[in-house]
Structures are given as C-alpha cells and as structure tokens.
Amino acid sequence: MTTIARVAAGTAIRTAPGLMSLYVLVMLAEAVLPIAVAWLTKMVVDTLAGDGPATGLTALALGLAGAGVLVAALPQVSQYLGSQIGRLFTTHTTAELFTATLRFASLRPYEDPEFHDRLRLAQNSLQTGQGIITGSFRIIQSSVTLVGMVGSLLVISPVLTGIVLATGGPALVAQLRLSRRRAAMLWDIGPAERRQLFYGDLLGTVEAAKEIRLFGSGGFLRDRMMSELRTANDARRRMDLRELSVEGLLTLLAAVVAGGGLVWAVVAAGSGALSVGDVSLLIAAVAAVQNALNGLVSGIAGLHQDLIMFGHYVTVVRTGPDLPVPAESAPLPELRHGIRLTDVWFRYSDDHPWILRGLNLFIPAGAAVAVVGLNGAGKSTLVKLLCRFYDPQRGSITWDGVDIRDVRPEDLRRRISGVFQDHMTYDMTAADNISLGHVAAREDRTRVEAAAQRAGVHGTLSSLPRGYDTLLTRVFFSEEDKGDPETGVVLSGGQWQRTALARAMFRGRRDLMVLDEPSAGLDPEAEADVHARTRRQGDGATTLLISHRLNTVRDADLIVVIENGVVVESGTHTRLMAAAGGYARLFRLQASGYQEPEGAGVS
Ligand SMILES: Nc1ncnc2c1ncn2[C@@H]1O[C@H](COP(=O)(O)OP(=O)(O)OP(=O)(O)O)[C@@H](O)[C@H]1O
C-alpha cells in the first residue's frame, strides 16, 4: 500500500507541481478557518454578554465576517483546483497505462481474463484520480482542524474531549474494513461486469445484428446480460446495506455524544461554571471535532479504497516483459539464407493440448512457401510463432541462424509484413486503413494509392464519395448524407480483404510476407489476381501463404502439409501429386467439386 501511495503522490507532484502547492495553501486555510471562526464567535459572544473587555468588538466582528467570506469562497477554489489536478493526473496516468499495455510484446496478456479485469479496474481507478488527490488533502485538512478543535475543546472539558475522540477509533476501524470489503467486492464482480458489457456491446453492434435477428437470439442474449447485471447489483446492494448499518450506528453514537455534551454545557452554564461564549465554543467545537473526525475517517477509508483500486494501475504499469527480452539484442540481418524451425513444440498453456509437436521446417529466403492442412492443424499458430507473438515451449526458430528469442520483438517485426486471417477493419478513413501498415509514412498519399493499386482496391477506394478520405465504417454510415465527412461507407468482405492486403503492402519491401488466408473472401478471379499480385509484390521477399484453396498454392516453390502438429508432406505441387499422399487426395477432392458430373450441362 505504501508503494502505491508513493507512486500516486509522485505522479501527482510531477504532473502539476504549481497547482499542487496552491492547493496545499488553500486546503490549509480551509482547515484553520473553522477554528478561527469558533474562537472569534466565543469572543464576540463573551464581549456582548459582558464577560469580556468591550474593546475591539468591531474588529472582532469584522474578523468574523472576513472569515465567513473565506469559509464560503475557499471550498469553490479548492474544488476547482482539485478537479484540475485530478484531470491532469488522469490524463497522465491514462497515457502511462496504455503505453504500458503497448509494451506487452506477446498476445498472452490479452488472453488472460485476470488481465482484462485488472485493466478495466485500472481504467476505472484513473477516472477517480481526483479522489486520490482530494482524498489525501482532505485527510490533512481534517487532521489540522481536528487538532485545533480538540485543543479548544480541551480548554472547556477534557472529559468530553476524550469521549468525542473515543468515538473516532471504532469509526476508523469500521470504515477501513468497509473500504477493503468494497474493493474486494469490485474485484469479485469484475468478470460479471465485463460479461455484462460484452453482451451489451453485442446487442449494439451491426456485426452481430444480422445473426441475432436471423437466429432470434436477441432475447436470450439480453437475458444473459440482465442476469450478469443482477449478479453485480446484488453484490453492490449487499455492500450498501452493510455500509448503511455500520454508518447508521456510528452516526447515532456521534449524535448521542453531541447531545450529552450540550446538556452538560447548558447545566454547567446555568450554575455559572461556564460562560455563554464557552457554551457557543463548545457547541461549535463538538460539531467541528465530530465533522473533522468523520472527514478524517471517511477520507482515510476512501483513500484506502482508491489506493487499492489504483494498485491495479500500478500493477499493470509495473508488469515486467511478457516475453523474455535479451539484455543485448542480436542484430537481425536481412534474410539471406532462410528461417528454420527445429523440433518446435507449442501449446497455448499448460492446460491446452500440444498444437505443434516437434515441427521441423525450413523456409528458404526468397521462396514462396505454402502451408496447407485441415482446420485446427496449427497453420495460424505457426504464423504467430514466426511473428513471435508467443515463444515455443521447446525447439527453436532461427532467422539466418539467429534465434529469434535473442532479437527484440520489434526488430523482428520490422522485417515482417502480412495479412492475418482475422484482419482488422478499422472504423477510420480508407487512407488510414492502409497507412496504419507503416505509420511513419502515413502522409505519403502516393504510396497509399500505390499500395491500394497493388492490392487491386484502388478503383474501389478512389471512387468513394470522398476518395481515400472517406470513412470506412458501419458505425457512422448514412446513405442520405453521403457528402458529410462524418458519413462512412460500407465495404464488402472482399474489398475489406484487399484493403488489408494493401495495408500489408504499404509497409514496403519486407523480408517475410505472411499471408494467412488473404483471399478467403474473394471470388475465384479476384483470388487468382491477388495471388499474382502478391507474388509480384514479393520482389525477392519470402512469402508464407496459408490457404485452403489448393489451386491457389500450386505455383508455390514449396508446399508444406501440416497434420497433428508436424509436417507430414512437403515439396512442389508436381512432386506431391506424384507422391499421391494426403495433399494429392485433398487436391483431387477440391478439383472434383468443380467438375461437371457426366451427363450434366445445359440441354
Ligand atoms: N489463443 C488460443 N488459445 C488457445 N487455443 C488456441 C488459440 N488459438 C488457437 N488455438 C487452438 O490451436 C489449434 C490450432 O489453431 P490454428 O488457428 O493454428 O489452426 P489453423 O490450422 O490455422 O486452422 P484453420 O484452418 O481453421 O484456420 C486449434 O485447436 C485452436 O483451438
């Protein structure tokens, strides 16, 4: 907890040093004002009742009035300063949080539910960044007021002071326990809240809308969402009830102490033991001490809870590398010889089955290698290992003899381009969709268009209402308002696929081009066209193509068949057909699907 508090304090001070100093001054002034008002009131009342010297009454009244003005004005100032510091704190920490997530080089954190819960709570905690700042200062402020008022109360009644203070101890313990419970409750309901968000998003997206309507699954999904919401709400309600009972009891205790003190003071004043001013001071002091105690206790409890939540942020930003990164990164030369996978064993976690089971493969530099195999054979997994999104548990992948584990992931990825099977469709402009492949060159419109041309999508994109500046989005789509720059257009699946290919080509000449089913959504003519283009684009680059359509891989220099996590066949199309193995059987099966059955045809 101390480390978290130190990180929070350090961040706040670094973010807004000037504003923080001003905030401290204003908060301290706010802290001493109630003490000044209480004493000035006592002096005025005693003077008026004839118990004190009549001199300086006007000055006392003016002092009281001035203090009143400050009491009214300072909270607004501190509120503004607190909010402003909170906003700066949130901006800074949000940037840090997402910078930290970008440091994760593998996909592992994104497949870990606990990481998603932590990230969400970390983001939530940053929204209440202001809470940590104002909470800490409220504690200091309440402490100052408390010390001043306790001193004042001690002058009148040490016994009453003891009783008032004694009520603070149990309150503090109770509130701290409550805050810890609340933080634990928020962690516990995290998965339910994430599932609720997931179902809510699903019901709002156009991608899901088709199936939901066709299959009539909307009601079921809504019920699931509501069930998650009810689970979270029940936990929150139980927590609220617990807080209500504890806080109710504490408030009652405070009221009894204050009432008892008042009765005692009035009786004492009647017997002449106290002056009228003492009574007014006592009333103000009891109330102020209780307020300050309340402020202190709830401030400590609130800060405690905020810090527990902020701890999720600290955990994320301080998480070490998710892939072993070499202290001295080996330079990664341009690929000249080839990439070798030697006895590669891989599974997604210890609970999952082995996907690759001692796979051996050599991808010669400059060659077009095709990988084929049944669904789930591990083809995409192989691509992910080549990009080092994961490390194999056993075996090695070497790039011209350099183990890719000895290279910084970003250096390796700089040499690779490609299209993934589940490629992205960004709700951004056509130009953005392409230039995200190489952000440094994003302003180079000629290069964007050249990439689109190579992917065969230039005609489509240039004829959009605003050309390459047209938004490619379903979210902001409006048929009636096509002239509006905020209005997007909807591309077809094949057009999206070509756009993804253009993005890969926009990266320029890279040593390795991985194409995981880059043409699955294309018609046969377009598919043949895309393959011809990618071969040309290759201009010496090594290409790794995954495809289920075997007619598109027959020209490859090397065709590799994967089954049960190992390479079972490899060679050129001609050799594999001659070998009459699994590849030949699959190829004939597909080819027969295109042949007219005998006797069929137009009569
Ligand atoms: N992130 C993941 N976590 C756990 N298992 C995974 C993950 N990704 C893939 N798998 C599993 O790994 C196996 C191989 O998947 P992979 O996507 O590599 O197959 P593929 O050969 O590309 O299949 P397809 O032809 O259907 O695209 C499958 O059984 C799949 O369920």
XYZ file of C-alpha atoms and ligand atoms in Angstrom:
634
model
C 0.000 0.000 0.000
C 2.871 2.375 0.802
C 4.366 1.778 -2.641
C 1.027 2.514 -4.306
C 0.641 5.695 -2.239
C 4.193 6.722 -3.146
C 3.512 6.187 -6.855
C 0.266 8.181 -6.621
C 1.906 11.056 -4.727
C 4.954 11.113 -7.019
C 2.755 11.122 -10.121
C 0.572 13.936 -8.790
C 3.548 16.104 -7.843
C 5.272 15.540 -11.184
C 2.059 16.204 -13.115
C 1.120 19.579 -11.614
C 3.700 20.956 -9.151
C 2.449 24.583 -9.228
C -1.217 23.756 -8.817
C -0.400 21.299 -6.052
C 1.383 23.993 -3.994
C -1.563 26.356 -4.390
C -3.939 23.553 -3.462
C -1.988 22.845 -0.267
C -2.227 26.516 0.774
C -5.964 26.725 0.112
C -6.642 23.452 1.903
C -4.622 24.560 4.952
C -6.511 27.864 5.054
C -9.759 25.890 4.904
C -8.511 23.721 7.760
C -7.749 26.558 10.199
C -10.804 28.677 9.359
C -13.344 26.714 11.488
C -11.022 27.087 14.496
C -10.709 30.844 13.907
C -14.480 31.223 13.479
C -15.228 29.274 16.663
C -12.828 31.402 18.756
C -13.971 34.680 17.206
C -17.598 33.709 17.890
C -16.772 32.928 21.534
C -15.008 36.262 21.942
C -17.874 38.193 20.336
C -20.499 36.381 22.453
C -18.480 36.867 25.682
C -17.995 40.568 24.856
C -21.702 41.029 24.179
C -22.652 39.151 27.376
C -20.347 41.471 29.320
C -17.887 38.690 30.297
C -15.029 40.175 28.341
C -13.470 43.615 27.603
C -15.753 45.639 25.235
C -12.754 46.957 23.293
C -12.184 45.690 19.775
C -15.732 44.446 19.262
C -15.828 45.976 15.760
C -12.513 44.390 14.845
C -13.762 41.009 16.122
C -16.987 41.364 14.123
C -15.005 42.338 11.008
C -12.672 39.388 11.536
C -15.668 37.081 11.909
C -17.266 38.486 8.739
C -13.985 38.124 6.796
C -13.592 34.541 7.987
C -17.209 33.908 6.929
C -16.423 35.139 3.404
C -13.385 32.859 3.206
C -15.377 29.907 4.568
C -17.858 30.471 1.736
C -15.310 31.099 -1.036
C -12.412 28.715 -0.384
C -14.309 25.447 -0.952
C -15.113 26.574 -4.521
C -11.464 27.413 -5.155
C -10.241 24.130 -3.710
C -12.904 22.239 -5.647
C -11.674 23.796 -8.919
C -8.020 23.154 -8.083
C -8.764 19.562 -7.018
C -10.681 18.878 -10.243
C -7.971 20.418 -12.398
C -5.206 18.424 -10.697
C -7.391 15.317 -10.929
C -7.855 15.829 -14.688
C -4.124 16.293 -15.250
C -3.439 13.227 -13.106
C -5.979 11.168 -15.086
C -4.559 12.326 -18.440
C -1.018 11.471 -17.414
C -1.834 8.080 -15.896
C -4.131 7.071 -18.783
C -1.293 7.720 -21.243
C 1.059 5.713 -18.993
C -1.412 2.847 -18.726
C -1.799 2.432 -22.475
C 1.916 2.906 -23.072
C 2.404 0.039 -20.626
C -0.074 -2.200 -22.467
C 1.742 -1.473 -25.739
C 4.931 -2.750 -24.137
C 3.431 -6.238 -23.989
C 5.098 -7.948 -26.908
C 3.083 -11.156 -26.872
C -0.627 -11.887 -27.090
C -0.659 -13.696 -23.741
C -1.924 -10.842 -21.547
C -4.856 -10.331 -23.913
C -5.895 -13.958 -23.484
C -5.815 -13.735 -19.686
C -9.195 -12.860 -18.090
C -7.462 -11.577 -14.969
C -5.523 -9.086 -17.083
C -8.783 -7.775 -18.580
C -10.317 -7.381 -15.104
C -7.233 -5.581 -13.892
C -7.085 -3.305 -16.923
C -10.741 -2.342 -16.529
C -10.368 -1.624 -12.803
C -7.158 0.303 -13.525
C -9.005 2.448 -16.076
C -11.868 2.983 -13.618
C -9.432 3.930 -10.879
C -7.931 6.605 -13.119
C -11.336 8.190 -13.646
C -11.373 8.735 -9.887
C -7.798 10.008 -9.921
C -9.180 13.187 -8.418
C -10.373 11.094 -5.459
C -6.832 10.157 -4.549
C -5.642 13.785 -4.680
C -8.576 15.382 -2.891
C -8.869 12.418 -0.502
C -5.281 12.817 0.661
C -5.636 16.548 1.182
C -8.985 16.190 2.960
C -7.201 13.909 5.419
C -4.504 16.520 6.081
C -7.140 19.247 6.292
C -9.332 17.281 8.694
C -6.301 16.482 10.841
C -5.397 20.181 11.156
C -8.976 21.142 12.022
C -9.185 18.239 14.433
C -6.032 19.224 16.318
C -7.207 22.872 16.574
C -10.690 21.965 17.711
C -9.547 19.283 20.130
C -7.290 21.937 21.681
C -10.275 24.271 22.019
C -12.476 21.552 23.461
C -9.757 20.543 25.933
C -9.825 24.083 27.399
C -13.504 23.637 28.245
C -13.895 19.934 29.019
C -11.132 17.324 28.919
C -13.692 14.576 29.711
C -15.946 15.493 26.793
C -12.867 15.683 24.540
C -11.944 12.140 25.500
C -15.463 10.860 24.823
C -15.678 12.560 21.410
C -12.281 11.246 20.386
C -13.094 7.748 21.627
C -15.967 7.535 19.139
C -13.456 8.106 16.307
C -11.426 4.918 16.927
C -14.161 2.366 16.211
C -15.371 4.505 13.286
C -11.922 4.409 11.699
C -11.574 0.642 12.117
C -15.099 0.040 10.782
C -14.592 2.286 7.747
C -11.246 0.739 6.854
C -12.773 -2.711 6.946
C -15.650 -1.486 4.798
C -13.315 0.016 2.208
C -11.317 -3.182 1.967
C -14.528 -5.170 1.550
C -15.770 -2.774 -1.130
C -12.537 -3.080 -3.109
C -12.717 -6.883 -2.833
C -16.347 -6.797 -3.942
C -15.429 -4.709 -7.013
C -12.744 -7.246 -7.919
C -15.175 -10.151 -7.409
C -17.880 -8.695 -9.640
C -15.323 -7.708 -12.326
C -15.922 -10.776 -14.528
C -19.732 -10.383 -14.277
C -19.477 -6.701 -15.194
C -17.212 -7.497 -18.137
C -19.642 -10.141 -19.372
C -22.484 -7.652 -18.976
C -20.532 -5.132 -21.090
C -19.783 -7.829 -23.635
C -23.471 -8.747 -24.070
C -24.419 -5.063 -24.121
C -21.869 -4.335 -26.860
C -23.010 -7.382 -28.785
C -26.590 -6.163 -28.790
C -25.422 -2.801 -30.120
C -23.132 -3.839 -32.974
C -24.103 -4.140 -36.582
C -21.822 -7.173 -36.984
C -23.907 -9.169 -34.516
C -27.243 -7.655 -35.545
C -27.625 -9.922 -38.607
C -27.246 -13.208 -36.770
C -29.190 -12.013 -33.737
C -32.129 -11.198 -35.976
C -31.875 -14.250 -38.191
C -31.490 -16.668 -35.298
C -33.770 -14.745 -32.940
C -31.093 -14.939 -30.243
C -31.511 -11.321 -29.049
C -33.845 -12.092 -26.121
C -31.544 -14.817 -24.868
C -28.503 -12.538 -25.041
C -30.396 -9.715 -23.330
C -31.441 -12.098 -20.521
C -27.841 -13.166 -20.084
C -26.795 -9.513 -19.901
C -29.502 -8.790 -17.315
C -28.521 -11.832 -15.280
C -24.911 -10.563 -15.109
C -26.175 -7.105 -14.196
C -28.335 -8.552 -11.418
C -25.399 -10.549 -10.060
C -23.280 -7.383 -9.900
C -26.159 -5.344 -8.459
C -26.841 -7.909 -5.737
C -23.233 -7.743 -4.612
C -23.329 -3.928 -4.624
C -26.642 -3.897 -2.717
C -25.289 -6.223 -0.017
C -22.286 -3.918 0.336
C -24.502 -0.816 0.504
C -26.616 -2.437 3.230
C -23.555 -3.303 5.248
C -22.308 0.282 4.922
C -25.696 1.658 5.830
C -25.900 -0.331 9.069
C -22.337 0.467 10.143
C -22.595 4.156 9.277
C -26.059 4.439 10.859
C -24.680 3.090 14.120
C -21.718 5.470 14.038
C -23.946 8.482 13.320
C -26.207 7.538 16.226
C -23.199 7.291 18.532
C -21.986 10.734 17.436
C -25.455 12.283 17.979
C -25.681 10.828 21.484
C -22.247 12.232 22.394
C -23.094 15.660 20.946
C -26.494 15.769 22.721
C -24.976 14.694 26.043
C -22.284 17.355 25.735
C -24.875 20.020 25.028
C -26.963 19.102 28.070
C -23.872 19.099 30.286
C -22.753 22.513 28.948
C -26.140 24.133 29.445
C -26.369 22.834 33.030
C -22.792 24.000 33.706
C -23.549 27.468 32.259
C -26.700 27.677 34.451
C -24.590 27.075 37.521
C -22.043 29.670 36.367
C -19.236 27.146 35.729
C -19.139 28.105 32.027
C -19.609 31.445 30.233
C -22.137 31.894 27.412
C -19.188 32.128 24.973
C -17.835 28.850 26.358
C -21.156 27.188 25.527
C -21.055 28.555 21.964
C -17.432 27.438 21.595
C -18.266 24.026 22.994
C -21.180 23.543 20.619
C -19.017 24.607 17.661
C -16.087 22.518 18.842
C -18.052 19.299 19.426
C -19.665 19.621 15.997
C -16.371 20.531 14.347
C -14.427 17.744 16.061
C -17.061 15.233 15.048
C -17.096 16.601 11.496
C -13.334 16.540 11.291
C -13.272 13.022 12.735
C -15.879 11.941 10.201
C -13.925 13.635 7.427
C -10.732 12.014 8.615
C -12.231 8.563 8.984
C -14.128 8.574 5.675
C -11.161 10.280 3.980
C -8.795 7.555 5.175
C -11.295 4.833 4.224
C -11.971 6.405 0.796
C -8.287 6.899 0.128
C -7.613 3.351 1.245
C -10.164 2.046 -1.267
C -8.954 4.370 -4.043
C -5.394 3.227 -3.426
C -6.404 -0.440 -3.590
C -8.017 0.297 -6.986
C -5.041 2.418 -8.072
C -2.959 -0.632 -7.212
C -4.348 -2.294 -10.352
C -2.904 0.575 -12.407
C 0.442 0.267 -10.629
C 0.444 -3.488 -11.267
C -0.196 -3.015 -14.988
C 2.394 -0.273 -15.497
C 4.998 -2.178 -13.481
C 4.431 -5.573 -15.086
C 7.706 -6.878 -16.431
C 8.215 -8.017 -20.032
C 5.792 -10.761 -21.026
C 8.372 -12.307 -23.353
C 11.971 -12.864 -22.322
C 13.825 -9.957 -23.858
C 17.577 -10.330 -24.323
C 19.712 -7.799 -22.459
C 21.803 -7.407 -25.611
C 19.582 -7.738 -28.672
C 21.242 -9.569 -31.539
C 21.146 -7.592 -34.789
C 18.700 -9.122 -37.225
C 20.229 -9.184 -40.675
C 18.255 -9.075 -43.897
C 17.100 -12.616 -44.600
C 19.595 -14.239 -46.963
C 19.542 -17.915 -46.202
C 16.213 -18.780 -44.584
C 14.099 -19.374 -41.496
C 14.444 -22.699 -39.765
C 12.027 -24.244 -37.289
C 13.705 -27.073 -35.414
C 11.711 -29.514 -33.289
C 9.164 -26.825 -32.360
C 6.700 -27.792 -29.636
C 3.987 -25.349 -28.731
C 0.772 -25.211 -26.733
C -1.194 -22.145 -25.658
C -0.898 -23.015 -21.960
C -0.165 -25.974 -19.727
C -3.903 -26.762 -19.712
C -4.117 -26.846 -23.515
C -3.130 -29.718 -25.803
C 0.050 -29.539 -27.848
C -0.647 -27.779 -31.157
C 2.823 -28.178 -32.678
C 4.585 -31.412 -31.767
C 8.172 -31.271 -32.861
C 7.650 -29.419 -36.125
C 10.630 -29.099 -38.449
C 10.504 -26.744 -41.402
C 12.932 -24.706 -43.488
C 11.596 -21.619 -45.262
C 14.236 -20.686 -47.876
C 14.868 -16.965 -48.372
C 13.082 -15.590 -51.430
C 10.820 -18.629 -51.775
C 7.036 -18.733 -51.881
C 6.079 -21.337 -49.310
C 2.506 -22.503 -48.914
C 1.213 -24.158 -45.762
C -1.882 -26.305 -46.007
C -3.729 -28.527 -43.583
C -7.099 -29.214 -42.069
C -8.904 -26.808 -39.740
C -7.118 -26.556 -36.415
C -3.923 -28.143 -37.762
C -1.866 -25.232 -36.382
C -1.181 -23.148 -39.513
C -2.110 -19.766 -37.962
C -0.284 -20.793 -34.797
C 2.844 -21.249 -36.905
C 2.446 -17.703 -38.254
C 2.030 -16.349 -34.720
C 5.255 -18.062 -33.658
C 7.107 -16.623 -36.647
C 5.968 -13.124 -35.576
C 6.981 -14.060 -32.016
C 3.581 -13.397 -30.501
C 4.471 -16.480 -28.438
C 7.650 -18.438 -27.836
C 7.641 -22.187 -28.384
C 7.969 -24.267 -25.226
C 10.606 -26.420 -26.902
C 12.709 -26.193 -30.032
C 13.872 -23.087 -31.831
C 13.138 -20.738 -34.693
C 16.200 -19.236 -36.298
C 16.487 -16.412 -38.808
C 19.648 -16.966 -40.831
C 20.956 -18.860 -37.822
C 19.962 -16.197 -35.227
C 17.471 -17.495 -32.666
C 14.528 -15.066 -32.780
C 14.383 -15.194 -28.971
C 17.701 -13.334 -28.993
C 16.207 -10.477 -31.003
C 13.965 -7.713 -29.721
C 10.403 -8.435 -30.940
C 10.119 -5.003 -32.563
C 13.327 -5.595 -34.570
C 11.964 -8.906 -35.805
C 8.562 -7.441 -36.708
C 10.156 -4.597 -38.614
C 11.254 -7.237 -41.113
C 7.787 -8.806 -41.475
C 4.536 -7.806 -43.128
C 1.349 -9.679 -43.677
C -2.369 -10.235 -43.504
C -3.904 -12.196 -40.670
C -6.856 -14.486 -41.076
C -8.871 -12.258 -38.726
C -7.551 -8.990 -40.173
C -8.705 -5.675 -38.770
C -11.347 -3.409 -40.238
C -10.711 -0.004 -38.695
C -13.623 2.450 -38.431
C -11.300 5.070 -39.958
C -10.721 6.557 -43.398
C -9.591 4.439 -46.355
C -6.194 6.181 -46.257
C -5.850 5.467 -42.527
C -6.826 1.841 -43.054
C -3.912 1.432 -45.431
C -1.318 3.707 -43.847
C -1.615 2.007 -40.438
C 0.683 -0.603 -42.023
C 3.558 1.870 -41.746
C 2.575 4.853 -39.636
C 5.822 6.736 -40.305
C 4.843 7.116 -43.969
C 1.176 7.825 -43.375
C 1.276 11.246 -45.052
C 2.588 9.786 -48.313
C -0.657 9.630 -50.301
C 1.093 8.476 -53.495
C 2.436 5.487 -51.618
C -1.016 4.782 -50.112
C -2.545 4.752 -53.587
C 0.261 2.615 -54.986
C -0.329 0.023 -52.246
C -4.059 0.052 -52.983
C -3.301 -0.375 -56.660
C -1.086 -3.382 -55.960
C -3.833 -4.926 -53.846
C -6.358 -4.228 -56.610
C -8.569 -1.970 -54.493
C -7.561 1.455 -55.846
C -10.563 1.637 -58.204
C -12.978 0.963 -55.345
C -11.404 3.389 -52.889
C -10.766 6.260 -55.299
C -14.402 6.244 -56.417
C -15.744 6.584 -52.853
C -17.610 9.878 -52.102
C -14.517 11.475 -50.562
C -11.956 9.199 -52.162
C -9.332 7.952 -49.741
C -10.645 10.354 -47.091
C -13.937 8.511 -46.897
C -14.637 6.839 -43.585
C -14.837 3.071 -43.898
C -17.270 2.454 -41.115
C -20.599 0.956 -40.439
C -20.942 2.910 -37.231
C -21.128 6.333 -38.886
C -22.798 5.149 -42.046
C -25.656 7.218 -43.508
C -26.969 6.745 -47.024
C -28.793 10.117 -47.027
C -25.830 12.184 -46.017
C -23.002 10.965 -48.186
C -21.462 14.451 -48.562
C -20.903 14.718 -44.834
C -17.270 13.900 -43.937
C -18.529 12.072 -40.855
C -20.514 9.701 -43.013
C -18.922 6.404 -43.819
C -19.371 3.779 -46.474
C -19.704 0.049 -46.099
C -17.195 -2.132 -47.970
C -17.837 -5.716 -48.962
C -15.907 -8.556 -47.332
C -13.645 -8.962 -50.350
C -12.984 -5.230 -50.581
C -12.005 -5.225 -46.913
C -9.708 -8.125 -47.563
C -7.985 -6.282 -50.376
C -7.703 -3.201 -48.145
C -5.988 -5.358 -45.506
C -3.653 -6.602 -48.226
C -2.955 -3.002 -49.273
C -2.051 -2.275 -45.646
C 0.452 -5.131 -45.704
C 1.889 -3.882 -48.994
C 2.103 -0.307 -47.725
C 4.824 -1.495 -45.346
C 7.038 -1.729 -48.412
C 9.552 -4.441 -49.121
C 9.918 -6.643 -46.042
C 11.908 -9.835 -45.762
C 8.973 -12.016 -44.837
C 5.385 -11.676 -46.023
C 2.900 -13.852 -44.123
C -0.463 -14.243 -45.774
C -2.933 -16.184 -43.643
C -5.862 -16.825 -45.957
C -5.611 -13.411 -47.594
C -8.128 -14.345 -50.237
C -10.714 -16.422 -48.395
C -13.397 -13.811 -49.044
C -12.540 -13.236 -52.697
C -14.212 -14.623 -55.784
C -12.005 -17.062 -57.736
C -10.989 -14.474 -60.340
C -10.065 -11.920 -57.694
C -8.247 -14.611 -55.756
C -6.090 -15.547 -58.739
C -5.443 -11.844 -59.272
C -4.427 -11.285 -55.648
C -2.045 -14.209 -55.724
C -0.440 -12.979 -58.896
C -0.056 -9.548 -57.287
C 1.400 -10.875 -54.037
C 3.925 -12.922 -55.960
C 4.926 -9.826 -57.918
C 4.932 -7.712 -54.759
C 7.229 -10.257 -53.190
C 10.072 -8.976 -55.409
C 12.506 -11.282 -53.706
C 10.746 -11.340 -50.349
C 9.992 -14.653 -48.721
C 6.278 -15.404 -48.760
C 4.428 -17.730 -46.447
C 0.930 -18.345 -47.691
C -1.795 -20.244 -45.893
C -4.773 -21.248 -47.944
C -7.455 -23.877 -48.058
C -7.944 -23.393 -51.781
C -5.299 -25.683 -53.134
C -5.451 -24.339 -56.678
C -4.012 -21.065 -55.315
C -0.958 -22.751 -53.806
C 0.026 -24.989 -56.712
C 2.528 -22.426 -58.024
C 4.349 -22.194 -54.696
C 8.039 -23.145 -54.650
C 7.343 -25.345 -51.656
C 4.078 -26.725 -50.333
C 4.029 -27.960 -46.746
C 1.239 -30.102 -45.324
C 0.729 -29.915 -41.548
C -1.123 -32.606 -39.648
C -1.211 -33.281 -35.912
C 1.374 -30.589 -35.303
C 4.076 -31.899 -37.631
C 4.950 -31.554 -41.293
C 3.696 -34.731 -42.971
C 4.444 -33.852 -46.607
C 6.413 -31.201 -48.424
C 7.506 -30.495 -51.964
C 6.309 -28.881 -55.140
C 2.795 -29.430 -56.407
C 4.030 -31.829 -59.067
C 6.020 -33.899 -56.585
C 3.200 -34.027 -54.051
C 0.707 -35.068 -56.701
C 3.092 -37.771 -57.867
C 3.518 -38.961 -54.273
C -0.278 -39.472 -54.176
C -0.486 -38.701 -50.443
C -2.854 -36.543 -48.404
C -2.194 -33.420 -50.463
C -2.989 -35.190 -53.739
C -6.172 -36.631 -52.213
C -7.324 -33.166 -50.967
C -6.407 -31.529 -54.277
C -8.398 -34.074 -56.282
C -11.312 -33.753 -53.873
C -11.409 -29.985 -54.402
C -10.879 -30.262 -58.150
C -13.705 -32.778 -58.482
C -16.030 -30.247 -56.875
C -15.532 -28.006 -59.886
C -16.124 -30.692 -62.482
C -19.498 -31.207 -64.085
C -20.881 -34.647 -63.361
C -21.039 -36.649 -66.533
C -24.240 -36.044 -68.441
C -24.863 -32.764 -66.654
C -24.956 -29.496 -68.551
C -27.313 -27.258 -70.395
C -29.506 -29.249 -72.691
N -5.275 -18.205 -28.443
C -5.529 -19.515 -28.368
N -5.669 -20.111 -27.161
C -5.911 -21.424 -27.067
N -6.024 -22.247 -28.125
C -5.892 -21.708 -29.352
C -5.641 -20.307 -29.536
N -5.570 -20.067 -30.865
C -5.754 -21.256 -31.478
N -5.945 -22.226 -30.580
C -6.127 -23.658 -30.855
O -4.994 -24.095 -31.591
C -5.367 -25.006 -32.573
C -4.751 -24.595 -33.912
O -5.330 -23.366 -34.290
P -4.859 -22.600 -35.589
O -5.643 -21.357 -35.664
O -3.392 -22.500 -35.585
O -5.321 -23.612 -36.710
P -5.356 -23.432 -38.291
O -4.605 -24.583 -38.854
O -4.914 -22.079 -38.688
O -6.912 -23.634 -38.527
P -7.891 -23.008 -39.651
O -7.601 -23.715 -40.928
O -9.223 -23.381 -39.122
O -7.646 -21.553 -39.699
C -6.877 -25.090 -32.579
O -7.257 -26.271 -31.924
C -7.304 -23.900 -31.770
O -8.433 -24.180 -30.986
